[in-house]
Amino acid sequence: MSGIRKIAVLTSGGDAPGMNSAIRAVVFSAAHFGISVVGVLRGYDGLIDWETIPLEVEDVRNINNQGGTILFTSRCERFLQKEYREQAASNLKKNEIDAVVAIGGDGTLRGAIDFRQEGINIICIPGTIDRDVACTEYTLGFDTAANTATEAIDRIRDSSVSHGRCSVVEVMGRKRGYIALWAGMATSADAIVLPEKWDGNFDSITDAIKRRHADGRNSYLVVVAEGVTDAPELAERIREKTGIESRVSVLGYIQRGGQPTAKDRMYGSLMGAYAIEILNRGGKNRIVAIKNDVLIDYDITEAINLENNTLDSFQYELSLLLSE
């Protein structure tokens, strides 16, 4: 045993389905080992302002099916400044907190790296729908977001077929195109625009639509990751080049909400419990990861320096084949 007696758990950055499952598993697992848990509200902001609640097993027993995070979250700009990290560290030490479990994405991990300089032991759990944490093959929330996007696009496509138009659907994924790739392939999109592959060539999309129109097709679907290009501009280019009515749908935050899928509940539970396992074996400043469907962990500095996970080439090439 590591001598851990009291920990804090928080969620930071964008909310992701499955975060509550991770919180639940942290509390249950900690209780099993006689460790008390404090829930920090609003992420790193809550550490600075010391907004906390005690968390017992009964407080988290039935939160598995809830989207979002019961601890709330924020993107804390103050945490970039050393004086505020020092304040957060002081709060933890005054309240005899031995370690922090932080659930969030790339920004949460970067904040943790700076925070450990204040003598804080922090264990990170990757929770972000974009699946953009380099050291792990999966991040909490991705499966739910991809399924939500797929269901919405299916409904949009029904309307496109009825009206004989082109639908340009924008999904989340500013730096990583996994949601666009998976939802686009699942809904038989005619084109999928990804940040990793976009070269600014609108003609490649409009030419493909014109070819299919010449073959007798009367409705089309383009899925684009946010931030790659302006979706309304893309829709207008399609209309100008093809003469086909084009409409834009931005799915936005519906992808973050809703009941988590079984996969996100399961992985949230596994990752939360594994974070306590790391602490019990004396681990310090680690991030939970999944590789080949097996739980592993990395030093947080090593994790942040890993090469960013890239789109699987076979998946991408298959998306092109299936859009022919």
CSV table of C-alpha atoms in Angstrom, one decimal, residues 20-205:
chain,number,residue,atom,x,y,z
A,20,ASN,CA,-19.4,10.1,-14.6
A,21,SER,CA,-18.5,6.5,-14.9
A,22,ALA,CA,-14.9,7.3,-14.2
A,23,ILE,CA,-15.9,9.4,-11.2
A,24,ARG,CA,-18.1,6.6,-9.9
A,25,ALA,CA,-15.3,4.0,-10.3
A,26,VAL,CA,-12.8,6.3,-8.6
A,27,VAL,CA,-15.1,6.6,-5.5
A,28,PHE,CA,-16.0,3.0,-5.3
A,29,SER,CA,-12.4,1.8,-5.7
A,30,ALA,CA,-11.1,4.3,-3.3
A,31,ALA,CA,-13.7,3.3,-0.7
A,32,HIS,CA,-12.6,-0.3,-1.1
A,33,PHE,CA,-9.1,0.6,-0.1
A,34,GLY,CA,-10.2,3.0,2.7
A,35,ILE,CA,-9.4,6.1,0.8
A,36,SER,CA,-11.7,9.2,1.2
A,37,VAL,CA,-12.6,11.2,-1.8
A,38,VAL,CA,-13.2,14.9,-2.3
A,39,GLY,CA,-14.9,16.1,-5.5
A,40,VAL,CA,-13.6,19.3,-6.9
A,41,LEU,CA,-16.1,21.4,-8.8
A,42,ARG,CA,-15.4,23.2,-12.1
A,43,GLY,CA,-12.0,21.5,-12.8
A,44,TYR,CA,-8.8,23.4,-12.1
A,45,ASP,CA,-10.8,26.5,-11.3
A,46,GLY,CA,-12.3,24.6,-8.4
A,47,LEU,CA,-8.8,23.8,-7.1
A,48,ILE,CA,-7.9,27.5,-7.1
A,49,ASP,CA,-11.1,28.6,-5.4
A,50,TRP,CA,-11.4,25.4,-3.4
A,51,GLU,CA,-15.0,24.5,-4.4
A,52,THR,CA,-15.4,20.9,-3.2
A,53,ILE,CA,-17.9,18.4,-2.1
A,54,PRO,CA,-17.3,15.1,-0.2
A,55,LEU,CA,-18.0,12.1,-2.4
A,56,GLU,CA,-19.2,8.8,-0.8
A,57,VAL,CA,-20.3,5.7,-2.6
A,58,GLU,CA,-24.0,6.6,-2.2
A,59,ASP,CA,-23.4,9.9,-3.9
A,60,VAL,CA,-22.2,8.3,-7.1
A,61,ARG,CA,-24.0,4.9,-7.1
A,62,ASN,CA,-26.4,5.7,-10.0
A,63,ILE,CA,-24.6,8.2,-12.2
A,64,ASN,CA,-23.4,5.8,-14.8
A,65,ASN,CA,-26.1,6.6,-17.3
A,66,GLN,CA,-25.8,10.4,-17.0
A,67,GLY,CA,-24.1,12.5,-19.6
A,68,GLY,CA,-21.8,15.4,-18.8
A,69,THR,CA,-20.1,15.5,-15.4
A,70,ILE,CA,-21.6,15.8,-12.0
A,71,LEU,CA,-18.6,17.8,-10.9
A,72,PHE,CA,-19.0,20.4,-13.6
A,73,THR,CA,-16.0,21.5,-15.7
A,74,SER,CA,-14.2,24.5,-17.1
A,75,ARG,CA,-11.3,25.6,-19.2
A,76,CYS,CA,-9.2,27.4,-16.7
A,77,GLU,CA,-7.0,30.1,-18.1
A,78,ARG,CA,-5.8,31.0,-14.7
A,79,PHE,CA,-4.1,27.7,-14.2
A,80,LEU,CA,-1.5,28.7,-16.9
A,81,GLN,CA,-0.1,31.1,-14.4
A,82,LYS,CA,2.2,29.8,-11.7
A,83,GLU,CA,0.7,31.9,-8.9
A,84,TYR,CA,-2.7,30.2,-9.3
A,85,ARG,CA,-1.1,26.7,-9.5
A,86,GLU,CA,0.7,27.6,-6.2
A,87,GLN,CA,-2.7,28.6,-4.7
A,88,ALA,CA,-4.3,25.3,-5.9
A,89,ALA,CA,-1.4,23.3,-4.4
A,90,SER,CA,-1.6,25.2,-1.2
A,91,ASN,CA,-5.3,24.4,-0.9
A,92,LEU,CA,-4.7,20.7,-1.5
A,93,LYS,CA,-1.9,20.5,1.1
A,94,LYS,CA,-4.0,22.5,3.7
A,95,ASN,CA,-6.8,19.9,3.2
A,96,GLU,CA,-4.4,17.0,3.5
A,97,ILE,CA,-5.0,15.7,-0.1
A,98,ASP,CA,-2.4,13.1,-1.0
A,99,ALA,CA,-3.2,13.0,-4.8
A,100,VAL,CA,-5.5,14.3,-7.5
A,101,VAL,CA,-7.3,12.3,-10.2
A,102,ALA,CA,-7.9,14.6,-13.2
A,103,ILE,CA,-10.3,13.5,-16.0
A,104,GLY,CA,-9.9,15.5,-19.3
A,105,GLY,CA,-8.2,15.9,-22.6
A,106,ASP,CA,-4.9,17.3,-23.9
A,107,GLY,CA,-5.2,20.6,-22.0
A,108,THR,CA,-5.9,18.8,-18.7
A,109,LEU,CA,-2.7,16.7,-19.3
A,110,ARG,CA,-0.6,19.8,-20.0
A,111,GLY,CA,-1.9,21.5,-16.9
A,112,ALA,CA,-1.0,18.4,-14.9
A,113,ILE,CA,2.6,18.5,-16.1
A,114,ASP,CA,3.0,22.1,-14.8
A,115,PHE,CA,1.1,21.3,-11.6
A,116,ARG,CA,3.5,18.5,-10.5
A,117,GLN,CA,6.2,21.1,-10.2
A,118,GLU,CA,4.3,22.3,-7.1
A,119,GLY,CA,4.8,18.9,-5.5
A,120,ILE,CA,1.4,17.5,-6.4
A,121,ASN,CA,0.9,13.8,-7.4
A,122,ILE,CA,-1.6,13.8,-10.2
A,123,ILE,CA,-3.1,10.9,-12.1
A,124,CYS,CA,-4.8,11.7,-15.4
A,125,ILE,CA,-7.7,9.9,-17.2
A,126,PRO,CA,-8.2,10.8,-20.9
A,127,GLY,CA,-11.7,12.1,-21.4
A,128,THR,CA,-12.3,13.9,-24.7
A,129,ILE,CA,-14.7,13.2,-27.6
A,130,ASP,CA,-12.0,14.2,-30.1
A,131,ARG,CA,-9.8,11.1,-29.3
A,132,ASP,CA,-6.8,13.4,-29.6
A,133,VAL,CA,-4.6,12.3,-26.6
A,134,ALA,CA,-1.5,10.8,-28.3
A,135,CYS,CA,-0.6,8.1,-25.8
A,136,THR,CA,-3.9,6.2,-25.8
A,137,GLU,CA,-5.9,4.5,-28.5
A,138,TYR,CA,-9.2,5.5,-26.8
A,139,THR,CA,-10.5,8.5,-24.9
A,140,LEU,CA,-13.8,8.7,-23.0
A,141,GLY,CA,-16.7,10.1,-24.9
A,142,PHE,CA,-15.6,9.3,-28.4
A,143,ASP,CA,-18.0,6.4,-28.9
A,144,THR,CA,-21.0,8.3,-27.7
A,145,ALA,CA,-20.2,11.3,-29.8
A,146,ALA,CA,-19.7,9.2,-32.9
A,147,ASN,CA,-23.0,7.4,-32.3
A,148,THR,CA,-24.8,10.7,-31.7
A,149,ALA,CA,-23.4,12.2,-34.9
A,150,THR,CA,-24.3,9.1,-36.9
A,151,GLU,CA,-27.9,9.1,-35.7
A,152,ALA,CA,-28.3,12.8,-36.5
A,153,ILE,CA,-26.7,12.5,-39.9
A,154,ASP,CA,-29.0,9.6,-40.8
A,155,ARG,CA,-32.0,11.8,-40.1
A,156,ILE,CA,-30.5,14.7,-42.1
A,157,ARG,CA,-29.9,12.3,-45.0
A,158,ASP,CA,-33.5,11.2,-45.1
A,159,SER,CA,-34.5,14.8,-45.7
A,160,SER,CA,-31.8,15.3,-48.3
A,161,VAL,CA,-33.1,12.3,-50.3
A,162,SER,CA,-36.7,13.7,-50.1
A,163,HIS,CA,-35.7,17.1,-51.4
A,164,GLY,CA,-32.9,16.0,-53.8
A,165,ARG,CA,-30.3,18.3,-52.2
A,166,CYS,CA,-26.8,18.1,-50.8
A,167,SER,CA,-26.3,18.2,-47.1
A,168,VAL,CA,-23.1,19.5,-45.6
A,169,VAL,CA,-22.9,18.4,-42.0
A,170,GLU,CA,-20.3,19.8,-39.6
A,171,VAL,CA,-19.2,17.6,-36.7
A,172,MET,CA,-16.8,18.3,-33.9
A,173,GLY,CA,-13.1,17.6,-34.2
A,174,ARG,CA,-11.0,20.7,-34.6
A,175,LYS,CA,-7.6,19.0,-34.8
A,176,ARG,CA,-8.6,15.3,-35.2
A,177,GLY,CA,-11.1,13.9,-37.6
A,178,TYR,CA,-12.1,10.7,-35.9
A,179,ILE,CA,-15.7,11.7,-35.4
A,180,ALA,CA,-16.1,12.9,-39.0
A,181,LEU,CA,-14.4,9.7,-40.3
A,182,TRP,CA,-16.4,7.3,-38.3
A,183,ALA,CA,-19.8,9.1,-38.7
A,184,GLY,CA,-19.1,9.8,-42.4
A,185,MET,CA,-18.3,6.1,-43.1
A,186,ALA,CA,-21.3,4.9,-41.0
A,187,THR,CA,-23.7,7.1,-43.0
A,188,SER,CA,-22.2,6.5,-46.5
A,189,ALA,CA,-21.1,10.0,-47.0
A,190,ASP,CA,-20.1,11.1,-50.5
A,191,ALA,CA,-17.1,13.1,-49.1
A,192,ILE,CA,-15.5,13.3,-45.7
A,193,VAL,CA,-13.4,16.4,-44.9
A,194,LEU,CA,-10.7,15.8,-42.3
A,195,PRO,CA,-8.2,18.2,-40.7
A,196,GLU,CA,-5.4,15.6,-41.2
A,197,LYS,CA,-6.1,15.3,-45.0
A,198,TRP,CA,-7.6,18.6,-46.1
A,199,ASP,CA,-5.6,20.3,-48.8
A,200,GLY,CA,-8.0,23.2,-49.6
A,201,ASN,CA,-9.1,21.6,-52.9
A,202,PHE,CA,-12.9,22.3,-53.1
A,203,ASP,CA,-12.9,21.0,-56.7
A,204,SER,CA,-12.2,17.4,-55.5
A,205,ILE,CA,-15.5,17.5,-53.7
